[in-house]
Structure formats: structure tokens, C-alpha cells
Amino acid sequence: MTDSRNSRHVAVIGAGIVGASIAWRIAARGCQVTLIDKAEPGSGASSHSFAWINAGAKEPIGYHNLNRRSLEMWPRFSAALGDEVGLRWGGKISWEANPDAAEQLKARVDRLQSWGYPTRVVSAQELAELEPALEIGPVSAAEYSENEGQAEPQMVVDACLRRLRGLESSLMTGVEVLDFGRDSSGRIRTIHTTSQDIEPDVVVLATGTDTTVLAAKADVKIHQAQSPGVVIRTSPLPPLLNHVPVVYAPPLGDGRREIHLRQCADGRFMIGEGDQESLAEDDTQAHADDLLSRASCYLPGLADVEAIPVPVGWRPMPLDGYPTMGFTTESPNLYVALTHSGVTLAPVLSQLAALEICDDVRADAVLAPYRPERFAALTQREIDEMIHPRARHR
Ligand SMILES: Cc1cc2nc3c(=O)[nH]c(=O)nc-3n(C[C@H](O)[C@H](O)[C@H](O)COP(=O)(O)OP(=O)(O)OC[C@H]3O[C@@H](n4cnc5c(N)ncnc54)[C@H](O)[C@@H]3O)c2cc1C
């Protein structure tokens, strides 16, 4: 017997890592899926991502656990996709030269260990043994988080699209969603696009930073903050890091921020500064050269590569920094899927979205803190108070 819920037509708007994963999960459940993107799939925030899979930088414990669950799902998620997606495990190392920063590192390790997270303080000698290619310099404290890793968002998006081709689905690229036609109950009946009108049963909004504007067309308020980030690339190199894929190195003592780096599946390095949510807008060649020269101080093997600047990437960033997932009261067949850390979270959020959409259930025990309604009736003062500390008002 066919389940009528699973013969529904679901339009997923946005083919970044979040939308493509949801589209694939829903199509695999038997729904007819139309995936729409105004540009090339994967070319939004997903193409700017440092793509570090982690739960260590996530608080409070509920959000940490959501990220951790997703981190642990990654191997099964990629096996189900049946394609190479650039997954690499081996953990993350970070260290501090400054004694105050070292105390903060140790306090973070204590907290994470009390949550049962596999991270620990390591000696300078252990650090050097973990990654012999690094010139570590002075160490006041160092941390090794052994279960973290990396993926390549574009490879994930491409794998989802390949899987979709074998299912009941269609992909529309270069097609922008402009507006929605709704009935008296607020349900979306028609999606107006630059190409044609679409009449789905359910609409998933996975449009990253554009979600605020599109949701408003269905009378749904989703507040986002501005969160620009810059992660440069280099020309390709043979493998330089042998054990640990993700490295966070301390400031060089010149007032500039710490450096993070990882080597991609194609041999290129990605290099950024600050932490995962630091604001950065300098995407010039001079800044790229500067990031590379600072990274080379720690990884001398980078000395002769070329720094390739990458334009500023804008993180999809709900105002309080937490995911925004679920059907909306104003438009009952509109499902919002907006999140920061979408690379880490794609396996779990796509699974939960498919569950809620295909089975008509509410996974409230997990998603209650992340519902779109939390933005509905905010006053300006509450908006000011809610803003994520590492972001600016849009
Ligand atoms: C600099 C930077 C570093 C990051 N580092 C990490 C990290 O280390 N680890 C981690 O887990 N996360 C990281 N993130 C966050 C992560 O990359 C994002 O959360 C994730 O890529 C979001 O994916 P998405 O599919 O929601 O959005 P996007 O990739 O932006 O996709 C949205 C898509 O919607 C399409 N779209 C928009 N409007 C319309 C419309 N009207 N009609 C049709 N299509 C539309 C766009 O073209 C786009 O393709 C980082 C992000 C940035 C910018």
C-alpha cells in the first residue's frame, strides 16, 4: 500500500549542502522532489566553508550534543551517498603560547571532558609527534580533539545530486524563486520563479542567507545576523599533514589573530584566521599573501605555494547562532532549514527534516529549541539581546 504522505511533491529551494542533503533524504523516502537553485548547486556559503566537522566549539550542551550526533553520523551518511565526499578523520590540534589563552584552553578542555567529549590536553612533545611537519614554537598548553574531521561540501552536494538522478526528482538551476502564491490559510499553493510556476505540496526553504527575505514573502519572520568570513586557498600540494587534518595555531604575537588551516581533497590548503565565527571582510590578494605567510611560519611546507584569494563568504546565521528548523505557523506547508555549521550538521538536520516532512511528526525532543517561532514576536530590544556575539545586525 502506498503511503499518501510519501507521494507528495516537495519543492526544496536552495541546493547548498543543507538543501541538497534534505532533497536527497526526502526523495529516498519516496516523495517527488523538485530542487531549485538560482545559481550553481553548492556555490553559496557551502563553497566558502572551512568545512571542519566538529562539536568542540559548540555550546550549550544541547547544541553540542546535536553537533556531536551529526559528527558521528558522517561515516554512515557518506556511505549511504555511496560516493567520495572528501571525508578525512584524525582530529584537530590547537595550542596557545600566551599563558592567559592557555588557561582558557584548559578550561574548555575540562568542560568538554565533563560532557564526555574525546578531547584532551597534550604536551608539546606529543603535539610534535602528532604532526611532525609543523614548526610549533612556544607552547603554554595544547589540545587534541581526536574525533573531529573534514569534508568537501561541493563533493557532498554533487553526490546528493547524483543520487537524486536515480529517484523521482528534478533539478532546476539558474532559476530564482521570486514569490509565493498562498491560500487563505497561508499555505503555499504556487512558487513563482524566473522560469515557471511550481505547485508543490510542501516547500523547504534552504536558501541560506536569502532565507530571511524569502520567508518574509510568506509572512514568516526569520531574523539573521551578518557574518562575513574569509578563507583563502592555495595552489595544490602533495599531502603535508599526515595525521591530523585540522590545525588551529596561535597568534604570532603581532596583534593579529590565530590561524586555522586544513588540506583539501584536491591538495589545496584552506587558511583562515580567528575562530569558526570570526568576522572578516578583507578578500584582497595582499591579505591572502599575509595569511599564507603566517601559516608558513607554522607549516614551512607552505612557503612556496601560491595564495589564492577567495571572495568574502556570508555565513547563514540565525540571530542567536542556532539552527532554525521546522514548519511555520504562518505558512503551514513551509519548512525552514537555516543553520550555521551546516557542514557539521547536514547529516542530522537532513535526517530530522525528512522525518518531520515525510512522517508528519515533530521531533520536538531534539528540535524544540530551534523552531522558527522563536523569532515571531520579538521586540527590538529582544532582537538586540539575542544577537549572536560574533555577528552583526543585518
Ligand atoms: C567562511 C565560512 C566558514 C565556515 N566554516 C564552517 C566549518 O568549518 N564547519 C561547518 O560546519 N560550517 C562552516 N561554515 C558554515 C557552513 O558552510 C554553512 O552553514 C553551510 O554551507 C550552509 O549551507 P546551506 O545549504 O544552508 O546554504 P548555502 O550553501 O548558502 O546554499 C543556499 C542556496 O540557496 C540558493 N538560493 C538562495 N536564494 C534563492 C532563491 N531565491 N531561489 C533559488 N535559490 C536560491 C543559493 O544560490 C544557494 O546555492 C562556514 C561558512 C563560511 C561562510
Short mmCIF file of C-alpha atoms and ligand atoms in Angstrom, two decimals:
data_model
loop_
_atom_site.label_atom_id
_atom_site.label_comp_id
_atom_site.label_asym_id
_atom_site.label_seq_id
_atom_site.Cartn_x
_atom_site.Cartn_y
_atom_site.Cartn_z
CA MET A 1 0.00 0.00 0.00
CA THR A 2 1.39 3.45 -0.85
CA ASP A 3 1.61 5.97 1.95
CA SER A 4 -0.02 9.13 0.56
CA ARG A 5 2.32 11.30 2.67
CA ASN A 6 5.24 9.93 0.73
CA SER A 7 3.71 10.52 -2.68
CA ARG A 8 3.71 14.24 -2.03
CA HIS A 9 5.56 16.72 -4.17
CA VAL A 10 8.21 18.57 -2.14
CA ALA A 11 9.97 21.63 -3.58
CA VAL A 12 13.34 22.26 -1.95
CA ILE A 13 14.61 25.79 -2.61
CA GLY A 14 18.39 26.05 -2.31
CA ALA A 15 20.93 23.41 -3.37
CA GLY A 16 23.71 24.07 -0.87
CA ILE A 17 24.89 21.29 1.42
CA VAL A 18 21.74 21.63 3.57
CA GLY A 19 19.14 21.74 0.78
CA ALA A 20 20.82 19.06 -1.36
CA SER A 21 21.03 16.70 1.65
CA ILE A 22 17.38 17.26 2.55
CA ALA A 23 16.28 16.81 -1.08
CA TRP A 24 18.12 13.50 -1.33
CA ARG A 25 16.79 12.19 2.02
CA ILE A 26 13.21 13.11 1.10
CA ALA A 27 13.41 11.64 -2.41
CA ALA A 28 14.91 8.46 -0.94
CA ARG A 29 11.74 8.25 1.19
CA GLY A 30 9.63 8.17 -1.99
CA CYS A 31 8.49 11.79 -2.27
CA GLN A 32 8.66 13.55 -5.61
CA VAL A 33 11.29 16.30 -5.23
CA THR A 34 11.96 19.46 -7.21
CA LEU A 35 15.28 21.04 -6.18
CA ILE A 36 15.64 24.67 -7.29
CA ASP A 37 18.70 26.92 -7.16
CA LYS A 38 19.17 30.39 -8.58
CA ALA A 39 22.85 29.63 -9.22
CA GLU A 40 25.07 26.55 -9.41
CA PRO A 41 24.44 23.95 -6.68
CA GLY A 42 26.97 24.35 -3.88
CA SER A 43 28.03 27.85 -4.92
CA GLY A 44 26.57 29.68 -1.88
CA ALA A 45 28.02 29.66 1.65
CA SER A 46 28.87 25.99 1.14
CA SER A 47 31.62 26.95 -1.33
CA HIS A 48 33.27 29.28 1.24
CA SER A 49 33.17 26.87 4.14
CA PHE A 50 36.24 25.76 6.08
CA ALA A 51 34.21 22.53 6.39
CA TRP A 52 35.60 21.41 9.72
CA ILE A 53 33.34 18.76 11.26
CA ASN A 54 33.29 19.37 15.00
CA ALA A 55 31.28 19.61 18.18
CA GLY A 56 34.03 21.09 20.35
CA ALA A 57 33.28 24.71 19.56
CA LYS A 58 29.55 24.32 20.29
CA GLU A 59 27.66 25.38 23.43
CA PRO A 60 25.46 24.86 25.43
CA ILE A 61 25.42 21.09 25.91
CA GLY A 62 22.18 20.55 23.93
CA TYR A 63 23.69 22.21 20.86
CA HIS A 64 27.00 20.41 21.46
CA ASN A 65 25.13 17.10 21.53
CA LEU A 66 23.28 17.90 18.29
CA ASN A 67 26.61 18.62 16.56
CA ARG A 68 28.18 15.54 18.10
CA ARG A 69 25.34 13.32 16.93
CA SER A 70 25.80 14.69 13.43
CA LEU A 71 29.59 14.29 13.56
CA GLU A 72 29.12 10.65 14.49
CA MET A 73 26.58 10.19 11.66
CA TRP A 74 29.00 11.40 8.97
CA PRO A 75 30.52 8.00 8.05
CA ARG A 76 27.06 6.42 7.60
CA PHE A 77 25.78 9.49 5.76
CA SER A 78 28.65 9.33 3.28
CA ALA A 79 28.37 5.54 2.93
CA ALA A 80 24.67 5.93 2.10
CA LEU A 81 25.57 8.56 -0.50
CA GLY A 82 27.93 5.94 -1.93
CA ASP A 83 30.44 8.49 -3.21
CA GLU A 84 33.75 10.02 -2.20
CA VAL A 85 32.95 13.25 -0.30
CA GLY A 86 36.45 14.15 0.97
CA LEU A 87 35.85 12.86 4.49
CA ARG A 88 39.04 12.80 6.50
CA TRP A 89 39.27 11.98 10.20
CA GLY A 90 42.19 12.28 12.62
CA GLY A 91 41.06 15.17 14.76
CA LYS A 92 42.03 18.76 15.41
CA ILE A 93 45.01 20.18 17.26
CA SER A 94 45.24 23.64 18.74
CA TRP A 95 47.76 25.23 21.04
CA GLU A 96 48.42 28.50 22.82
CA ALA A 97 51.66 30.34 23.54
CA ASN A 98 50.09 33.04 25.73
CA PRO A 99 49.55 31.90 29.37
CA ASP A 100 46.07 33.52 29.69
CA ALA A 101 44.89 31.91 26.45
CA ALA A 102 46.38 28.61 27.70
CA GLU A 103 44.18 28.82 30.83
CA GLN A 104 41.12 29.33 28.61
CA LEU A 105 42.12 26.32 26.50
CA LYS A 106 42.44 24.15 29.61
CA ALA A 107 39.08 25.35 30.94
CA ARG A 108 37.47 24.49 27.57
CA VAL A 109 39.03 21.01 27.64
CA ASP A 110 37.76 20.49 31.23
CA ARG A 111 34.23 21.48 30.21
CA LEU A 112 34.22 19.28 27.10
CA GLN A 113 35.64 16.34 29.02
CA SER A 114 32.87 16.73 31.62
CA TRP A 115 30.47 16.34 28.66
CA GLY A 116 32.30 13.13 27.71
CA TYR A 117 33.86 14.63 24.57
CA PRO A 118 37.09 12.94 23.45
CA THR A 119 39.45 15.90 23.73
CA ARG A 120 42.49 16.22 25.97
CA VAL A 121 45.43 18.40 26.92
CA VAL A 122 48.64 17.18 25.27
CA SER A 123 52.30 18.07 25.79
CA ALA A 124 54.40 20.00 23.26
CA GLN A 125 56.23 16.76 22.55
CA GLU A 126 53.00 14.86 21.82
CA LEU A 127 51.89 17.71 19.59
CA ALA A 128 55.12 17.48 17.58
CA GLU A 129 54.72 13.71 17.30
CA LEU A 130 51.13 14.04 16.12
CA GLU A 131 52.09 16.35 13.25
CA PRO A 132 55.85 16.36 12.57
CA ALA A 133 55.52 18.77 9.61
CA LEU A 134 54.62 21.64 11.96
CA GLU A 135 57.02 24.21 13.45
CA ILE A 136 55.13 24.57 16.69
CA GLY A 137 57.10 27.23 18.56
CA PRO A 138 56.44 28.05 22.24
CA VAL A 139 53.57 26.09 23.83
CA SER A 140 51.81 27.05 27.08
CA ALA A 141 49.02 24.50 26.55
CA ALA A 142 47.84 22.29 23.70
CA GLU A 143 44.66 20.34 22.94
CA TYR A 144 43.97 17.33 20.76
CA SER A 145 40.33 16.60 19.82
CA GLU A 146 40.62 13.19 18.32
CA ASN A 147 37.21 12.60 16.73
CA GLU A 148 36.95 15.70 14.52
CA GLY A 149 37.50 15.85 10.77
CA GLN A 150 36.68 17.50 7.49
CA ALA A 151 34.52 17.04 4.38
CA GLU A 152 34.31 18.74 0.97
CA PRO A 153 30.91 20.46 0.67
CA GLN A 154 30.94 20.54 -3.15
CA MET A 155 31.59 16.78 -3.28
CA VAL A 156 28.68 16.25 -0.87
CA VAL A 157 26.34 18.39 -2.98
CA ASP A 158 27.44 16.60 -6.18
CA ALA A 159 26.92 13.20 -4.53
CA CYS A 160 23.39 14.19 -3.43
CA LEU A 161 22.57 15.33 -6.98
CA ARG A 162 23.88 12.05 -8.42
CA ARG A 163 21.68 10.08 -6.00
CA LEU A 164 18.70 12.28 -6.82
CA ARG A 165 19.02 11.41 -10.51
CA GLY A 166 18.06 7.81 -9.74
CA LEU A 167 14.98 8.92 -7.78
CA GLU A 168 11.78 10.74 -8.65
CA SER A 169 13.22 14.23 -8.81
CA SER A 170 14.03 17.20 -10.99
CA LEU A 171 16.75 19.82 -10.61
CA MET A 172 16.27 23.41 -11.76
CA THR A 173 19.44 25.51 -11.73
CA GLY A 174 19.73 29.17 -12.69
CA VAL A 175 16.10 29.53 -11.60
CA GLU A 176 15.33 32.06 -8.88
CA VAL A 177 12.32 31.81 -6.63
CA LEU A 178 10.67 35.22 -6.60
CA ASP A 179 7.48 34.88 -4.59
CA PHE A 180 4.80 32.56 -3.26
CA GLY A 181 1.06 32.38 -4.04
CA ARG A 182 -0.80 31.42 -0.85
CA ASP A 183 -4.37 30.46 0.01
CA SER A 184 -6.50 31.90 2.81
CA SER A 185 -4.95 29.52 5.38
CA GLY A 186 -1.47 30.76 4.47
CA ARG A 187 -0.46 27.53 2.70
CA ILE A 188 1.80 27.98 -0.28
CA ARG A 189 -0.03 26.84 -3.41
CA THR A 190 2.34 28.25 -6.04
CA ILE A 191 6.03 29.06 -6.19
CA HIS A 192 6.68 31.84 -8.69
CA THR A 193 10.12 31.53 -10.26
CA THR A 194 12.05 33.23 -13.05
CA SER A 195 11.27 30.16 -15.19
CA GLN A 196 7.83 28.74 -14.38
CA ASP A 197 5.27 28.36 -11.61
CA ILE A 198 5.53 25.24 -9.44
CA GLU A 199 2.67 23.79 -7.37
CA PRO A 200 4.14 21.62 -4.62
CA ASP A 201 2.52 20.11 -1.52
CA VAL A 202 5.41 21.11 0.75
CA VAL A 203 8.08 23.81 0.37
CA VAL A 204 11.50 23.56 2.05
CA LEU A 205 13.38 26.84 2.38
CA ALA A 206 17.12 26.02 2.43
CA THR A 207 18.24 29.29 0.92
CA GLY A 208 20.98 30.21 3.40
CA THR A 209 21.42 33.96 3.85
CA ASP A 210 18.46 34.63 1.49
CA THR A 211 16.08 32.82 3.82
CA THR A 212 15.07 35.98 5.71
CA VAL A 213 13.84 37.71 2.55
CA LEU A 214 12.08 34.65 1.10
CA ALA A 215 10.43 33.68 4.40
CA ALA A 216 9.07 37.23 4.70
CA LYS A 217 7.20 36.64 1.42
CA ALA A 218 5.23 34.00 3.33
CA ASP A 219 4.82 36.32 6.37
CA VAL A 220 7.39 34.32 8.36
CA LYS A 221 9.93 36.31 10.38
CA ILE A 222 13.41 34.77 10.46
CA HIS A 223 15.99 37.15 11.86
CA GLN A 224 19.56 36.70 10.69
CA ALA A 225 22.78 38.46 11.53
CA GLN A 226 25.55 39.45 9.17
CA SER A 227 28.50 37.14 9.50
CA PRO A 228 31.16 37.60 6.81
CA GLY A 229 34.12 35.23 6.71
CA VAL A 230 37.23 34.81 4.57
CA VAL A 231 39.00 31.50 3.99
CA ILE A 232 41.66 31.58 1.29
CA ARG A 233 43.02 28.69 -0.77
CA THR A 234 46.45 27.80 -2.08
CA SER A 235 47.75 26.06 -5.15
CA PRO A 236 47.77 22.26 -4.69
CA LEU A 237 50.48 20.37 -2.82
CA PRO A 238 51.19 16.72 -2.03
CA PRO A 239 49.89 15.72 1.44
CA LEU A 240 51.68 17.75 4.14
CA LEU A 241 49.64 16.87 7.22
CA ASN A 242 49.85 13.19 7.86
CA HIS A 243 47.76 12.52 10.96
CA VAL A 244 45.63 15.48 11.98
CA PRO A 245 43.63 17.25 9.26
CA VAL A 246 42.60 20.42 11.12
CA VAL A 247 45.15 22.74 12.76
CA TYR A 248 44.48 25.86 14.86
CA ALA A 249 47.77 27.72 15.54
CA PRO A 250 48.13 30.65 17.97
CA PRO A 251 48.65 34.34 17.13
CA LEU A 252 52.25 35.11 16.22
CA GLY A 253 52.40 37.79 18.90
CA ASP A 254 51.95 40.65 16.45
CA GLY A 255 48.38 41.51 17.45
CA ARG A 256 46.84 39.51 14.62
CA ARG A 257 44.55 36.58 15.24
CA GLU A 258 45.23 32.84 15.32
CA ILE A 259 45.41 30.88 12.06
CA HIS A 260 43.45 27.78 11.08
CA LEU A 261 44.29 25.54 8.17
CA ARG A 262 43.42 22.27 6.55
CA GLN A 263 44.40 20.47 3.34
CA CYS A 264 41.52 19.75 0.95
CA ALA A 265 40.97 16.54 -1.00
CA ASP A 266 42.45 18.22 -4.12
CA GLY A 267 45.71 19.08 -2.30
CA ARG A 268 44.92 22.78 -1.87
CA PHE A 269 45.10 24.28 1.61
CA MET A 270 42.35 26.42 3.11
CA ILE A 271 43.58 29.07 5.55
CA GLY A 272 41.52 31.38 7.73
CA GLU A 273 42.11 33.45 10.85
CA GLY A 274 40.33 33.70 14.17
CA ASP A 275 37.79 31.07 15.12
CA GLN A 276 34.96 29.50 13.15
CA GLU A 277 32.75 32.54 13.58
CA SER A 278 35.24 35.40 13.31
CA LEU A 279 34.15 38.32 11.17
CA ALA A 280 36.44 39.07 8.21
CA GLU A 281 35.90 41.02 5.00
CA ASP A 282 39.39 41.52 3.57
CA ASP A 283 39.46 39.33 0.47
CA THR A 284 42.38 41.07 -1.23
CA GLN A 285 45.48 39.37 -2.65
CA ALA A 286 47.56 41.22 -0.03
CA HIS A 287 45.53 39.69 2.80
CA ALA A 288 45.70 36.23 1.19
CA ASP A 289 49.51 36.59 0.94
CA ASP A 290 49.64 37.67 4.58
CA LEU A 291 47.54 34.67 5.75
CA LEU A 292 49.77 32.33 3.77
CA SER A 293 52.99 33.81 5.15
CA ARG A 294 51.65 33.49 8.73
CA ALA A 295 50.55 29.90 8.07
CA SER A 296 54.01 29.15 6.59
CA CYS A 297 55.61 30.10 9.91
CA TYR A 298 53.86 27.06 11.38
CA LEU A 299 53.90 24.81 8.32
CA PRO A 300 57.10 25.56 6.37
CA GLY A 301 55.96 23.24 3.55
CA LEU A 302 53.58 26.06 2.53
CA ALA A 303 56.41 28.51 1.83
CA ASP A 304 56.48 28.11 -1.96
CA VAL A 305 52.77 27.79 -2.79
CA GLU A 306 50.59 30.50 -4.27
CA ALA A 307 47.93 32.22 -2.15
CA ILE A 308 44.59 32.34 -3.95
CA PRO A 309 42.18 34.93 -2.54
CA VAL A 310 38.54 33.88 -2.18
CA PRO A 311 35.72 36.47 -2.06
CA VAL A 312 34.03 37.04 1.30
CA GLY A 313 31.60 34.28 2.23
CA TRP A 314 28.47 35.13 4.20
CA ARG A 315 27.52 32.58 6.82
CA PRO A 316 23.82 31.75 7.08
CA MET A 317 23.44 32.89 10.69
CA PRO A 318 20.15 32.84 12.62
CA LEU A 319 20.24 35.78 15.00
CA ASP A 320 21.12 33.72 18.08
CA GLY A 321 23.55 31.48 16.18
CA TYR A 322 21.42 28.32 16.50
CA PRO A 323 19.65 26.34 13.73
CA THR A 324 16.16 27.33 12.62
CA MET A 325 14.32 24.15 11.63
CA GLY A 326 10.68 23.28 11.18
CA PHE A 327 7.25 24.03 9.71
CA THR A 328 5.97 27.55 10.25
CA THR A 329 2.70 28.65 11.82
CA GLU A 330 2.13 31.44 9.32
CA SER A 331 2.51 29.15 6.33
CA PRO A 332 1.83 25.58 7.44
CA ASN A 333 3.40 23.78 4.46
CA LEU A 334 6.59 25.88 4.57
CA TYR A 335 9.55 24.15 6.25
CA VAL A 336 12.57 26.32 7.12
CA ALA A 337 16.08 24.80 7.22
CA LEU A 338 18.57 27.53 8.11
CA THR A 339 21.75 26.92 10.05
CA HIS A 340 25.28 27.89 10.80
CA SER A 341 27.76 24.94 10.94
CA GLY A 342 25.77 23.36 8.13
CA VAL A 343 28.66 21.12 7.12
CA THR A 344 28.88 19.51 10.55
CA LEU A 345 25.09 19.45 10.88
CA ALA A 346 23.97 18.32 7.40
CA PRO A 347 23.63 14.59 8.30
CA VAL A 348 21.45 15.10 11.38
CA LEU A 349 19.41 18.08 10.17
CA SER A 350 18.61 16.43 6.83
CA GLN A 351 17.56 13.26 8.63
CA LEU A 352 15.32 15.19 11.05
CA ALA A 353 13.80 17.30 8.25
CA ALA A 354 12.99 14.16 6.24
CA LEU A 355 11.44 12.59 9.34
CA GLU A 356 9.25 15.60 10.07
CA ILE A 357 8.22 16.12 6.45
CA CYS A 358 7.72 12.50 5.36
CA ASP A 359 6.22 11.14 8.59
CA ASP A 360 4.24 14.20 9.73
CA VAL A 361 5.86 14.10 13.16
CA ARG A 362 7.55 16.71 15.33
CA ALA A 363 10.98 15.76 16.64
CA ASP A 364 10.47 18.22 19.50
CA ALA A 365 12.75 16.43 21.95
CA VAL A 366 15.64 17.47 19.70
CA LEU A 367 14.38 20.43 17.68
CA ALA A 368 12.15 22.36 20.13
CA PRO A 369 14.86 24.98 20.92
CA TYR A 370 15.38 25.59 17.21
CA ARG A 371 11.87 26.28 15.91
CA PRO A 372 11.22 29.28 13.63
CA GLU A 373 8.52 30.55 16.03
CA ARG A 374 11.17 31.83 18.42
CA PHE A 375 11.62 34.86 16.18
CA ALA A 376 7.92 35.60 15.60
CA ALA A 377 7.08 38.16 18.26
CA LEU A 378 10.48 39.56 19.18
CA THR A 379 10.69 43.20 20.20
CA GLN A 380 13.64 45.27 19.00
CA ARG A 381 15.15 45.03 22.48
CA GLU A 382 14.88 41.24 22.46
CA ILE A 383 16.42 41.17 18.99
CA ASP A 384 19.34 43.25 20.29
CA GLU A 385 19.79 40.89 23.23
CA MET A 386 19.50 37.74 21.14
CA ILE A 387 22.15 38.58 18.58
CA HIS A 388 24.93 36.05 18.39
CA PRO A 389 28.05 37.61 19.96
CA ARG A 390 30.13 37.01 16.81
CA ALA A 391 27.75 38.60 14.35
CA ARG A 392 26.38 41.98 13.34
CA HIS A 393 22.83 43.09 12.74
CA ARG A 394 21.63 42.68 9.19
C1 LIG B 1 33.81 31.40 5.82
C2 LIG B 1 32.92 30.26 6.32
C3 LIG B 1 33.49 29.22 7.08
C4 LIG B 1 32.68 28.18 7.54
N1 LIG B 1 33.25 27.14 8.23
C5 LIG B 1 32.49 26.09 8.63
C6 LIG B 1 33.10 24.97 9.26
O1 LIG B 1 34.31 24.90 9.44
N2 LIG B 1 32.28 23.93 9.64
C7 LIG B 1 30.92 23.97 9.43
O2 LIG B 1 30.23 23.01 9.82
N3 LIG B 1 30.32 25.02 8.84
C8 LIG B 1 31.08 26.07 8.43
N4 LIG B 1 30.51 27.15 7.80
C9 LIG B 1 29.04 27.18 7.69
C10 LIG B 1 28.54 26.30 6.56
O3 LIG B 1 29.37 26.45 5.44
C11 LIG B 1 27.10 26.71 6.23
O4 LIG B 1 26.31 26.57 7.40
C12 LIG B 1 26.52 25.84 5.13
O5 LIG B 1 27.34 25.87 3.98
C13 LIG B 1 25.12 26.34 4.80
O6 LIG B 1 24.65 25.58 3.72
P1 LIG B 1 23.25 25.95 3.07
O7 LIG B 1 22.95 24.86 2.10
O8 LIG B 1 22.25 26.21 4.15
O9 LIG B 1 23.47 27.37 2.39
P2 LIG B 1 24.14 27.75 1.00
O10 LIG B 1 25.33 26.92 0.70
O11 LIG B 1 24.34 29.24 1.01
O12 LIG B 1 23.03 27.38 -0.05
C14 LIG B 1 21.86 28.17 -0.25
C15 LIG B 1 21.49 28.07 -1.71
O13 LIG B 1 20.24 28.74 -1.91
C16 LIG B 1 20.25 29.32 -3.17
N5 LIG B 1 19.22 30.38 -3.21
C17 LIG B 1 19.17 31.49 -2.44
N6 LIG B 1 18.10 32.24 -2.75
C18 LIG B 1 17.45 31.58 -3.74
C19 LIG B 1 16.27 31.85 -4.49
N7 LIG B 1 15.52 32.97 -4.28
N8 LIG B 1 15.87 30.97 -5.46
C20 LIG B 1 16.62 29.84 -5.67
N9 LIG B 1 17.74 29.55 -5.00
C21 LIG B 1 18.15 30.39 -4.03
C22 LIG B 1 21.68 29.86 -3.31
O14 LIG B 1 22.04 30.05 -4.67
C23 LIG B 1 22.49 28.77 -2.63
O15 LIG B 1 23.04 27.83 -3.54
C24 LIG B 1 31.29 28.18 7.27
C25 LIG B 1 30.74 29.18 6.47
C26 LIG B 1 31.55 30.20 5.99
C27 LIG B 1 30.93 31.26 5.10
#
